[in-house]
Short mmCIF file of C-alpha atoms in Angstrom, two decimals:
data_model
loop_
_atom_site.label_atom_id
_atom_site.label_comp_id
_atom_site.label_asym_id
_atom_site.label_seq_id
_atom_site.Cartn_x
_atom_site.Cartn_y
_atom_site.Cartn_z
CA VAL A 135 22.06 52.49 14.48
CA VAL A 136 24.03 53.75 12.62
CA TYR A 137 23.48 55.23 9.35
CA PHE A 138 25.16 56.34 6.61
CA SER A 139 25.47 59.86 4.56
CA PHE A 140 27.20 60.97 2.01
CA LEU A 141 30.29 62.03 4.45
CA ASP A 142 30.34 57.91 5.44
CA PHE A 143 32.98 56.52 3.38
CA PHE A 144 35.63 53.04 3.08
CA LEU A 145 38.08 54.71 5.29
CA ASP A 146 35.41 54.21 8.63
CA LEU A 147 35.30 50.85 8.02
CA LEU A 148 37.55 48.62 9.29
CA PRO A 149 40.59 48.44 9.90
CA ALA A 150 40.04 52.32 11.37
CA ARG A 151 40.26 53.40 15.13
CA ASN A 152 36.83 52.82 16.35
CA GLY A 153 35.33 51.33 13.04
CA GLU A 154 33.91 48.62 14.28
CA GLU A 155 30.00 50.08 14.24
CA PHE A 156 30.24 51.56 10.93
CA THR A 157 32.07 48.01 9.80
CA GLU A 158 28.48 46.11 11.93
CA GLN A 159 26.08 48.09 10.45
CA PHE A 160 27.66 48.20 7.10
CA LEU A 161 28.01 44.83 6.20
CA LEU A 162 24.26 43.88 8.03
CA GLU A 163 23.41 46.29 5.06
CA VAL A 164 24.78 44.05 2.96
CA VAL A 165 23.53 41.00 4.50
CA ASP A 166 19.35 42.81 4.25
CA ILE A 167 20.05 44.01 0.18
CA LEU A 168 21.11 40.49 -0.27
CA PHE A 169 17.97 38.62 2.01
CA SER A 170 16.22 40.78 -0.45
CA TYR A 171 17.01 39.64 -2.96
CA ILE A 172 17.15 35.55 -1.71
CA LYS A 173 13.54 35.54 -1.29
CA LYS A 174 12.56 38.08 -4.64
CA THR A 175 14.35 34.66 -6.42
CA TYR A 176 12.27 31.94 -4.63
CA ASP A 177 9.48 34.28 -6.09
CA ARG A 178 7.28 32.56 -9.15
CA LYS A 179 6.17 36.13 -9.17
CA SER A 180 9.40 38.19 -9.91
CA LYS A 181 10.58 38.09 -12.80
CA VAL A 182 13.98 35.59 -13.03
CA LEU A 183 15.37 38.48 -15.27
CA ASP A 184 15.31 42.60 -16.16
CA PHE A 185 16.50 42.51 -20.04
CA HIS A 186 19.04 45.71 -21.09
CA HIS A 187 20.98 45.19 -23.99
CA GLN A 188 24.62 46.38 -23.24
CA HIS A 189 24.62 49.84 -24.64
CA GLN A 190 22.21 50.53 -21.88
CA LEU A 191 24.02 49.29 -19.53
CA LEU A 192 26.87 51.35 -20.52
CA GLU A 193 25.53 54.64 -20.43
CA GLY A 194 23.85 54.72 -16.96
CA LEU A 195 20.24 52.91 -15.22
CA GLU A 196 18.57 54.81 -13.27
CA GLY A 197 21.05 56.40 -11.35
CA PHE A 198 23.56 52.73 -12.03
CA SER A 199 26.42 54.12 -13.42
CA LEU A 200 29.38 51.11 -13.94
CA GLU A 201 32.33 54.33 -14.90
CA LEU A 202 34.76 54.17 -12.23
CA SER A 203 35.83 58.06 -10.65
CA ASP A 204 38.97 58.10 -9.46
CA GLN A 205 37.24 59.77 -6.27
CA PRO A 206 36.34 57.52 -3.25
CA GLN A 207 31.62 57.09 -3.78
CA PRO A 208 30.26 56.67 -0.11
CA LEU A 209 29.33 54.44 1.42
CA GLU A 210 25.26 55.24 0.96
CA GLN A 211 26.29 55.09 -3.13
CA ILE A 212 28.31 52.12 -2.29
CA LEU A 213 24.88 50.01 -1.45
CA VAL A 214 23.04 51.68 -3.76
CA ASP A 215 25.27 50.16 -6.31
CA CYS A 216 25.08 46.14 -4.63
CA ARG A 217 21.13 46.24 -4.88
CA ASP A 218 21.31 48.10 -8.72
CA THR A 219 23.88 45.39 -9.58
CA LEU A 220 21.64 42.28 -8.08
CA LYS A 221 18.54 44.44 -10.16
CA TYR A 222 19.63 44.19 -13.40
CA GLY A 223 21.50 40.65 -12.85
CA VAL A 224 20.21 37.28 -13.25
CA LYS A 225 18.00 35.43 -11.40
CA THR A 226 19.89 31.75 -11.67
CA GLY A 227 17.87 30.55 -8.41
CA HIS A 228 14.85 31.81 -9.85
CA PRO A 229 12.65 28.27 -9.86
CA ARG A 230 12.19 28.92 -13.32
CA TYR A 231 15.70 30.08 -14.84
CA PHE A 232 16.09 26.40 -16.60
CA ASN A 233 19.10 27.83 -19.26
CA GLN A 234 22.22 26.49 -17.64
CA LEU A 235 23.15 22.90 -16.60
CA SER A 236 24.29 25.78 -12.74
CA SER A 237 21.40 27.00 -11.61
CA GLY A 238 19.87 26.88 -7.91
CA LEU A 239 21.22 28.96 -5.25
CA ASP A 240 22.30 26.78 -2.06
CA ILE A 241 21.58 28.39 1.02
CA ILE A 242 24.42 26.13 3.43
CA GLY A 243 26.51 26.35 -0.27
CA LEU A 244 25.84 30.58 0.09
CA ALA A 245 26.83 30.56 3.45
CA GLY A 246 30.01 28.25 2.31
CA GLU A 247 31.17 31.08 -0.15
CA TRP A 248 30.98 34.08 2.51
CA LEU A 249 33.57 32.54 4.76
CA THR A 250 36.00 31.30 1.86
CA ALA A 251 35.44 35.41 1.08
CA THR A 252 36.29 36.61 4.96
CA ALA A 253 39.05 33.24 5.23
CA ASN A 254 40.67 34.94 1.94
CA THR A 255 43.62 32.22 1.79
CA ASN A 256 45.40 30.66 -1.00
CA MET A 257 44.89 26.74 -1.44
CA PHE A 258 49.05 27.17 -2.24
CA THR A 259 50.18 25.50 0.80
CA TYR A 260 49.44 23.36 4.77
CA GLU A 261 51.13 26.83 6.86
CA ILE A 262 48.61 29.35 5.19
CA ALA A 263 45.02 27.27 4.78
CA PRO A 264 45.52 24.47 7.18
CA VAL A 265 41.41 23.83 7.32
CA PHE A 266 40.35 23.81 3.35
CA ILE A 267 43.53 21.84 2.41
CA ALA A 268 42.62 18.93 5.34
CA MET A 269 39.25 19.40 3.82
CA GLU A 270 39.88 18.90 0.26
CA ASP A 271 41.81 15.92 1.25
CA ILE A 272 38.77 14.03 2.39
CA LEU A 273 36.60 15.54 -0.38
CA LEU A 274 39.25 13.80 -2.83
CA LYS A 275 39.06 11.13 -0.53
CA LYS A 276 35.53 10.20 -0.77
CA MET A 277 35.19 11.36 -4.21
CA HIS A 278 37.56 8.61 -5.03
CA GLU A 279 35.50 5.81 -2.87
CA ILE A 280 32.40 7.14 -4.63
CA THR A 281 33.58 6.11 -8.50
CA GLY A 282 34.94 2.48 -7.32
CA TRP A 283 38.54 4.28 -6.78
CA GLY A 284 38.50 2.29 -2.66
CA GLU A 285 41.42 1.96 -0.55
CA THR A 286 43.06 3.22 -3.08
CA GLU A 287 46.45 5.76 -3.35
CA ALA A 288 44.33 7.94 -5.84
CA ASP A 289 45.34 11.67 -5.96
CA GLY A 290 43.61 15.37 -7.34
CA VAL A 291 42.44 18.55 -6.87
CA PHE A 292 39.72 21.35 -7.18
CA SER A 293 40.37 23.32 -10.36
CA PRO A 294 38.78 26.84 -11.61
CA GLY A 295 36.12 24.82 -13.71
CA GLY A 296 35.58 21.44 -16.15
CA THR A 297 37.51 22.95 -18.85
CA ILE A 298 40.36 23.08 -16.38
CA SER A 299 39.99 19.65 -14.90
CA ASN A 300 39.36 18.52 -18.60
CA LEU A 301 42.89 20.40 -19.49
CA TYR A 302 44.55 18.32 -16.29
CA SER A 303 43.70 15.31 -17.97
CA VAL A 304 45.22 16.02 -21.16
CA ILE A 305 47.98 17.34 -19.75
CA VAL A 306 48.77 13.67 -17.37
CA ALA A 307 48.68 11.51 -19.91
CA ARG A 308 50.49 13.22 -22.45
CA TYR A 309 53.54 13.71 -19.20
CA LYS A 310 52.36 9.89 -18.27
CA ARG A 311 53.69 8.68 -21.93
CA PHE A 312 55.88 11.12 -22.39
CA PRO A 313 57.60 12.88 -20.06
CA GLU A 314 60.13 15.53 -21.34
CA ILE A 315 57.81 17.24 -22.62
CA LYS A 316 58.01 18.59 -19.14
CA THR A 317 61.82 20.45 -20.63
CA LYS A 318 61.90 19.58 -23.84
CA GLY A 319 58.63 21.06 -25.42
CA MET A 320 56.33 19.79 -28.18
CA THR A 321 59.60 19.30 -30.47
CA ALA A 322 59.90 16.37 -29.10
CA LEU A 323 57.31 14.04 -29.15
CA PRO A 324 55.82 12.31 -31.82
CA ASP A 325 52.38 13.55 -34.12
CA ILE A 326 50.40 12.71 -31.08
CA THR A 327 46.59 12.00 -31.33
CA LEU A 328 43.29 12.52 -28.78
CA PHE A 329 40.10 10.71 -29.50
CA ALA A 330 36.76 12.15 -27.96
CA SER A 331 32.92 12.23 -29.73
CA GLU A 332 31.14 14.50 -31.77
CA HIS A 333 29.43 15.14 -28.80
CA SER A 334 32.18 16.39 -26.42
CA HIS A 335 32.44 18.86 -24.86
CA TYR A 336 34.28 21.69 -26.70
CA SER A 337 36.85 21.83 -24.24
CA VAL A 338 39.17 18.71 -25.24
CA LYS A 339 39.57 20.62 -28.18
CA LYS A 340 40.49 24.33 -26.41
CA ALA A 341 42.41 21.85 -23.98
CA ALA A 342 44.99 20.86 -27.52
CA ALA A 343 44.82 24.15 -28.81
CA VAL A 344 46.22 25.51 -25.60
CA LEU A 345 48.52 22.62 -25.53
CA GLY A 346 50.07 23.03 -28.92
CA ILE A 347 48.54 19.19 -29.89
CA GLY A 348 46.17 21.54 -32.78
CA THR A 349 42.98 21.00 -33.05
CA ASP A 350 43.45 19.02 -36.24
CA ASN A 351 44.38 16.44 -33.31
CA VAL A 352 41.12 16.06 -31.72
CA ILE A 353 39.50 13.12 -33.38
CA ALA A 354 35.70 12.96 -33.35
CA VAL A 355 34.87 9.62 -33.05
CA LYS A 356 30.63 8.78 -34.33
CA CYS A 357 27.25 8.76 -32.03
CA ASP A 358 24.55 6.73 -31.68
CA GLU A 359 21.17 8.57 -32.05
CA ARG A 360 21.11 8.94 -28.75
CA GLY A 361 24.09 10.71 -28.48
CA LYS A 362 26.30 7.92 -27.22
CA MET A 363 30.13 6.81 -28.25
CA ILE A 364 29.79 4.62 -31.11
CA PRO A 365 32.72 1.51 -29.57
CA TYR A 366 33.66 0.18 -32.82
CA GLU A 367 33.97 3.64 -34.39
CA LEU A 368 36.26 4.59 -31.94
CA GLU A 369 38.28 1.99 -32.88
CA ALA A 370 38.35 1.99 -36.43
CA ASN A 371 39.70 5.59 -36.23
CA ILE A 372 42.46 4.28 -33.55
CA LEU A 373 43.86 1.62 -36.02
CA LYS A 374 43.32 4.97 -38.78
CA ALA A 375 45.52 7.44 -36.70
CA LYS A 376 48.04 3.96 -36.68
CA ARG A 377 48.45 3.82 -40.03
CA GLN A 378 48.84 7.51 -40.71
CA GLY A 379 52.26 7.09 -38.57
CA ARG A 380 50.06 8.76 -36.14
CA VAL A 381 50.30 7.92 -31.55
CA PRO A 382 46.82 7.79 -29.98
CA LEU A 383 47.98 8.81 -26.74
CA TYR A 384 43.64 9.63 -24.76
CA VAL A 385 40.20 9.43 -25.17
CA CYS A 386 37.53 11.29 -23.65
CA ALA A 387 34.68 9.62 -22.56
CA THR A 388 31.32 11.65 -21.56
CA ALA A 389 29.26 10.83 -19.02
CA GLY A 390 26.34 13.01 -19.08
CA THR A 391 27.12 15.13 -23.33
CA THR A 392 26.54 18.64 -21.95
CA VAL A 393 23.09 18.63 -24.77
CA TYR A 394 21.67 16.00 -25.14
CA GLY A 395 22.93 14.12 -21.45
CA ALA A 396 24.05 11.10 -22.82
CA PHE A 397 26.70 8.53 -21.12
CA ASP A 398 29.33 6.91 -23.62
CA PRO A 399 29.95 2.96 -22.96
CA LEU A 400 32.22 3.26 -20.51
CA ALA A 401 33.67 0.21 -20.05
CA ASN A 402 33.64 -1.03 -24.30
CA ILE A 403 35.73 2.21 -23.91
CA ALA A 404 37.60 0.77 -21.12
CA ASP A 405 38.27 -2.59 -23.37
CA ILE A 406 39.43 0.02 -26.36
CA CYS A 407 41.69 1.57 -23.94
CA LYS A 408 43.61 -0.95 -22.48
CA LYS A 409 43.88 -3.02 -25.87
CA TYR A 410 45.84 0.05 -27.50
CA ASP A 411 47.29 0.78 -24.04
CA LEU A 412 45.79 4.94 -24.04
CA TRP A 413 44.66 6.49 -21.33
CA MET A 414 41.06 7.00 -20.47
CA HIS A 415 40.14 10.42 -19.00
CA VAL A 416 35.73 10.10 -18.03
CA ASP A 417 33.96 13.83 -18.70
CA ALA A 418 31.37 13.35 -15.87
CA ALA A 419 31.26 16.27 -15.03
CA TRP A 420 27.27 16.82 -15.54
CA GLY A 421 26.82 13.11 -15.14
CA GLY A 422 29.20 12.43 -12.43
CA GLY A 423 26.32 13.11 -9.97
CA LEU A 424 24.58 10.55 -10.26
CA LEU A 425 27.39 8.82 -8.70
CA MET A 426 25.73 9.87 -5.60
CA THR A 427 22.43 7.87 -6.14
CA ARG A 428 21.75 4.06 -6.02
CA LYS A 429 19.12 4.55 -8.34
CA HIS A 430 20.78 5.48 -10.84
CA SER A 431 25.01 5.03 -10.70
CA PHE A 432 24.33 2.25 -13.40
CA LYS A 433 25.36 4.56 -15.82
CA LEU A 434 28.64 5.21 -14.90
CA ASN A 435 29.58 1.49 -14.71
CA GLY A 436 32.96 1.20 -15.90
CA ILE A 437 33.91 4.77 -14.58
CA GLU A 438 35.98 2.72 -12.51
CA ARG A 439 38.52 1.87 -15.05
CA ALA A 440 39.37 5.10 -15.79
CA ASN A 441 42.58 6.73 -15.48
CA SER A 442 41.22 10.28 -14.92
CA ILE A 443 37.81 12.30 -14.32
CA THR A 444 35.95 15.20 -13.93
CA TRP A 445 33.78 15.54 -12.22
CA ASN A 446 31.33 19.38 -10.94
CA PRO A 447 30.17 19.14 -8.04
CA HIS A 448 28.61 22.99 -8.78
CA LYS A 449 26.41 20.73 -11.55
CA LEU A 450 23.87 18.07 -11.12
CA MET A 451 25.03 18.78 -6.46
CA GLY A 452 23.87 22.24 -6.49
CA VAL A 453 26.36 24.22 -5.18
CA PRO A 454 27.66 27.98 -5.76
CA LEU A 455 29.25 28.22 -8.67
CA GLN A 456 32.52 26.60 -8.96
CA CYS A 457 33.29 23.67 -7.72
CA SER A 458 35.61 20.98 -9.85
CA ALA A 459 37.19 18.13 -9.37
CA PHE A 460 40.22 16.94 -10.77
CA LEU A 461 40.19 12.94 -9.89
CA ILE A 462 43.46 10.72 -11.14
CA HIS A 463 44.07 7.60 -10.72
CA GLU A 464 48.08 7.65 -10.43
CA LYS A 465 49.77 8.98 -7.38
CA GLY A 466 52.06 11.23 -7.83
CA LEU A 467 51.57 12.03 -10.93
CA LEU A 468 50.35 15.36 -10.53
CA GLN A 469 52.76 16.66 -8.83
CA ALA A 470 55.64 14.80 -10.78
CA CYS A 471 54.47 16.77 -14.18
CA ASN A 472 53.58 20.04 -13.18
CA GLN A 473 56.09 20.65 -10.74
CA LEU A 474 58.55 23.34 -10.41
CA ARG A 475 60.02 23.30 -6.51
CA ALA A 476 59.71 27.39 -6.28
CA GLU A 477 61.85 28.01 -2.69
CA TYR A 478 59.39 30.59 -2.04
CA LEU A 479 56.64 28.55 -1.22
CA PHE A 480 57.54 25.08 -1.44
CA GLN A 481 60.59 24.75 0.93
CA PRO A 482 61.76 20.95 2.01
CA ASP A 483 62.51 22.07 5.14
CA LYS A 484 59.31 23.28 6.92
CA LEU A 485 58.28 21.60 10.59
CA TYR A 486 54.88 20.00 9.01
CA ASP A 487 54.10 16.96 6.45
CA VAL A 488 55.04 19.18 3.16
CA THR A 489 53.40 16.99 0.82
CA TYR A 490 50.21 18.73 1.45
CA ASP A 491 51.59 21.89 0.09
CA THR A 492 49.53 20.79 -2.62
CA GLY A 493 50.35 24.04 -4.66
CA ASP A 494 53.38 22.62 -6.36
CA LYS A 495 50.93 19.85 -8.34
CA THR A 496 49.00 22.59 -9.81
CA ILE A 497 49.28 24.34 -13.20
CA GLN A 498 47.86 27.55 -10.72
CA CYS A 499 50.11 29.37 -8.87
CA GLY A 500 46.97 31.01 -6.27
CA ARG A 501 44.08 29.27 -6.16
CA HIS A 502 40.59 29.40 -4.84
CA VAL A 503 39.45 27.92 -1.79
CA ASP A 504 36.43 26.04 -3.86
CA VAL A 505 36.07 23.15 -1.18
CA PHE A 506 34.34 24.78 1.48
CA LYS A 507 31.18 25.62 0.05
CA LEU A 508 31.06 21.35 -1.27
CA TRP A 509 32.51 20.12 2.63
CA LEU A 510 29.52 22.21 4.18
CA MET A 511 27.02 21.08 2.40
CA TRP A 512 27.56 17.23 2.35
CA ARG A 513 28.08 17.95 6.43
CA ALA A 514 24.21 19.53 5.99
CA LYS A 515 23.00 17.01 3.66
CA GLY A 516 24.83 13.66 4.14
CA THR A 517 25.05 11.45 1.24
CA ARG A 518 21.91 10.58 1.39
CA GLY A 519 20.93 13.62 0.42
CA PHE A 520 22.41 14.35 -2.32
CA GLU A 521 20.56 11.74 -3.03
CA ILE A 522 17.19 12.48 -1.89
CA LEU A 523 18.08 15.59 -4.99
CA ILE A 524 18.72 14.55 -7.56
CA ASN A 525 16.34 11.30 -7.36
CA LYS A 526 13.79 14.78 -7.52
CA PHE A 527 15.43 16.29 -10.47
CA LEU A 528 15.56 13.15 -12.78
CA GLU A 529 12.04 12.75 -11.46
CA LEU A 530 11.39 15.43 -13.41
CA ALA A 531 12.76 15.10 -15.83
CA GLU A 532 10.86 12.21 -16.29
CA TYR A 533 7.78 14.09 -16.32
CA LEU A 534 8.46 16.34 -19.01
CA TYR A 535 9.24 13.80 -21.23
CA LYS A 536 5.25 12.26 -20.55
CA GLU A 537 3.97 16.10 -20.80
CA LEU A 538 5.89 16.26 -24.45
CA LYS A 539 4.78 13.03 -25.49
CA ALA A 540 0.83 14.11 -24.44
CA ARG A 541 1.04 17.44 -25.67
CA ASP A 542 0.41 18.35 -30.21
CA ASN A 543 2.79 21.25 -30.71
CA PHE A 544 5.68 19.58 -29.26
CA GLU A 545 8.17 17.15 -30.97
CA LEU A 546 11.36 14.62 -29.07
CA VAL A 547 14.51 15.89 -30.51
CA PHE A 548 14.43 11.96 -29.74
CA ASP A 549 12.36 9.11 -28.41
CA GLY A 550 13.26 7.48 -25.34
CA GLU A 551 12.91 8.29 -21.52
CA PRO A 552 15.27 11.10 -19.80
CA GLU A 553 19.50 9.23 -18.59
CA LEU A 554 19.23 12.85 -17.12
CA THR A 555 17.85 15.63 -16.62
CA ASN A 556 18.14 16.82 -19.91
CA VAL A 557 15.31 17.02 -22.69
CA CYS A 558 15.38 18.37 -25.64
CA PHE A 559 12.43 19.60 -27.83
CA TRP A 560 10.69 21.39 -30.79
CA TYR A 561 8.19 23.28 -30.46
CA ILE A 562 6.20 23.22 -33.54
CA PRO A 563 3.45 26.32 -34.47
CA PRO A 564 0.41 25.94 -35.89
CA SER A 565 1.18 27.59 -38.80
CA LEU A 566 4.21 25.06 -39.04
CA ARG A 567 2.20 21.75 -38.38
CA ARG A 568 0.10 22.32 -41.75
CA ILE A 569 3.52 22.45 -43.90
CA PRO A 570 4.54 18.47 -44.45
CA ARG A 571 7.90 17.68 -43.06
CA GLY A 572 10.92 18.46 -45.46
CA PRO A 573 13.90 21.09 -46.20
CA GLU A 574 10.95 24.17 -46.28
CA GLN A 575 9.88 23.63 -43.02
CA GLU A 576 12.69 22.47 -40.97
CA LYS A 577 14.05 26.04 -42.29
CA MET A 578 11.11 27.62 -40.39
CA LEU A 579 11.90 25.12 -37.34
CA HIS A 580 14.86 26.59 -37.38
CA GLN A 581 14.03 30.05 -36.48
CA VAL A 582 11.03 29.43 -33.54
CA ALA A 583 13.20 27.94 -31.13
CA PRO A 584 15.35 31.71 -31.47
CA LYS A 585 12.39 34.00 -31.56
CA ILE A 586 11.08 32.50 -28.42
CA LYS A 587 13.64 32.64 -26.83
CA ALA A 588 13.81 36.14 -27.38
CA ARG A 589 10.74 36.51 -26.59
CA MET A 590 11.45 35.00 -23.12
CA ILE A 591 14.15 37.17 -22.57
CA GLU A 592 12.72 40.62 -22.86
CA GLU A 593 9.49 39.15 -20.84
CA GLY A 594 11.62 37.74 -18.27
CA THR A 595 9.19 34.91 -17.10
CA THR A 596 12.07 32.50 -17.55
CA LEU A 597 15.04 31.53 -19.54
CA VAL A 598 15.55 28.23 -21.60
CA SER A 599 18.56 27.24 -23.36
CA TYR A 600 18.56 26.65 -27.02
CA GLN A 601 20.49 24.86 -30.59
CA PRO A 602 20.94 22.97 -33.09
CA GLN A 603 22.84 19.38 -33.45
CA GLY A 604 24.48 18.27 -36.06
CA ASP A 605 21.56 17.93 -38.92
CA LYS A 606 19.12 18.60 -36.26
CA VAL A 607 17.85 22.66 -36.30
CA ASN A 608 17.41 24.61 -33.24
CA PHE A 609 15.11 23.43 -30.31
CA PHE A 610 15.21 24.01 -26.79
CA ARG A 611 17.41 21.69 -24.19
CA MET A 612 15.13 21.44 -20.94
CA ILE A 613 17.49 20.49 -18.10
CA PHE A 614 16.48 20.19 -14.00
CA SER A 615 19.57 20.70 -11.31
CA ASN A 616 17.62 24.07 -9.41
CA PRO A 617 15.82 22.36 -6.00
CA ALA A 618 13.35 24.95 -6.47
CA THR A 619 11.21 23.57 -9.47
CA LYS A 620 8.13 21.66 -9.10
CA LYS A 621 5.62 20.25 -11.58
CA SER A 622 4.23 23.54 -11.77
CA ASP A 623 7.04 25.49 -12.77
CA ILE A 624 7.46 22.65 -15.45
CA ASP A 625 3.59 22.90 -16.53
CA PHE A 626 4.35 27.18 -17.01
CA LEU A 627 7.19 26.94 -19.01
CA LEU A 628 5.69 24.62 -21.69
CA GLU A 629 2.77 26.86 -21.33
CA GLU A 630 4.63 30.41 -22.27
CA ILE A 631 6.33 28.66 -24.98
CA GLU A 632 2.63 28.27 -26.08
CA ARG A 633 1.74 31.35 -25.46
CA LEU A 634 5.04 33.39 -26.64
CA GLY A 635 5.02 31.32 -29.72
CA MET A 636 1.78 31.02 -31.24
CA ASP A 637 1.69 33.77 -33.83
CA LEU A 638 5.07 32.03 -35.69
#
């Protein structure tokens, strides 16, 4: 057994001569730190977070300093730093962490991430990542099949998150209609227009800003009270843009909106896109996981008619961050759009089939391996394992919905059973229940969720998100994507909200 002292430094680890023993012991110590953290993550008696303000972290906490020094720190200090980094972070795998769409801690996925880091390779050529590129190809074909594209020659790529996947969709849609964009730039193009629902993810506007299209050229289409795009409003906006001399190019339909969890009517939108020859993209970053379930996949009927799709396995499928797939129905378009044939990477006379050199169809050069953890989890769970998991999330959402309807101090933002795992609600403190509904009460209610959230963060017992939406004042948005969560955790959350907000 090796015991580290303040005389041991990184130079004692491999590739140092005779560094095997030190390296093994160091990594075993790291694994011990990680395993201890994992156990605490699943322990409901532990806090979700131990909150400190930014200035406290920067000034140093109980010996934990973020300052960088010119001289190397000993391995013993490095292990302390590892412990403290986890200690002052947020346990996103905790059963009572509900703050984001991505939550939970899958052990198989974690193992996949460790192996990925150990391999430490790049996804741009087959010669340095043969197994991972083959896995990406297998995964993309499986996802094409599940979306309903079947045996067609589709394509795709794993990207650094749903925002980049949505960016890809605008890039290829624009290139498909106007291939001259690649060489001549935006000055050669007419005034193009994009359409997305008023509940769509902000990444569509971000893509327009990044690509020089401009956020003013993204038209927000009205939604119904449930948050679904209204098809006749889409068509009316397309016709209006045409009358104004604009060129309608692209529609982003959403399958699982961020706040309400709503599904746009994909089949109706597909009809409109076909009628006016527009590119149809489906942002299924959040709701794409429902394609894995026989019970709920009907909510995405019409997705098979899309030109492209964003699907984030790091959300509903529980894959560790990050893991996002961009799927495109037309084979070869990604390559034509992004290819620049860098001679030092993409030589045409290699000894293998160079179509597996995927780097030239992406906007990146270096690309992280995001596929292995998904592939390993799929091997471990099978498609049916994902189905069971996702069905459980929907059952938890239904349980919360029924609990909220039965409790006097809570009010749903809209009535109707959840389509996804989002459940939106207000907590109404006793003091506000005596005030008639109107501007005065709404002004006061707007302050309730932020105040409860602040107390929640300070106590660290649970974490849930809040936001306004349109003319609706701040409300809580509960989501389920954590395999560790049980009905008792939902009961705890509601009781905790009441405890923290009773005196407001």
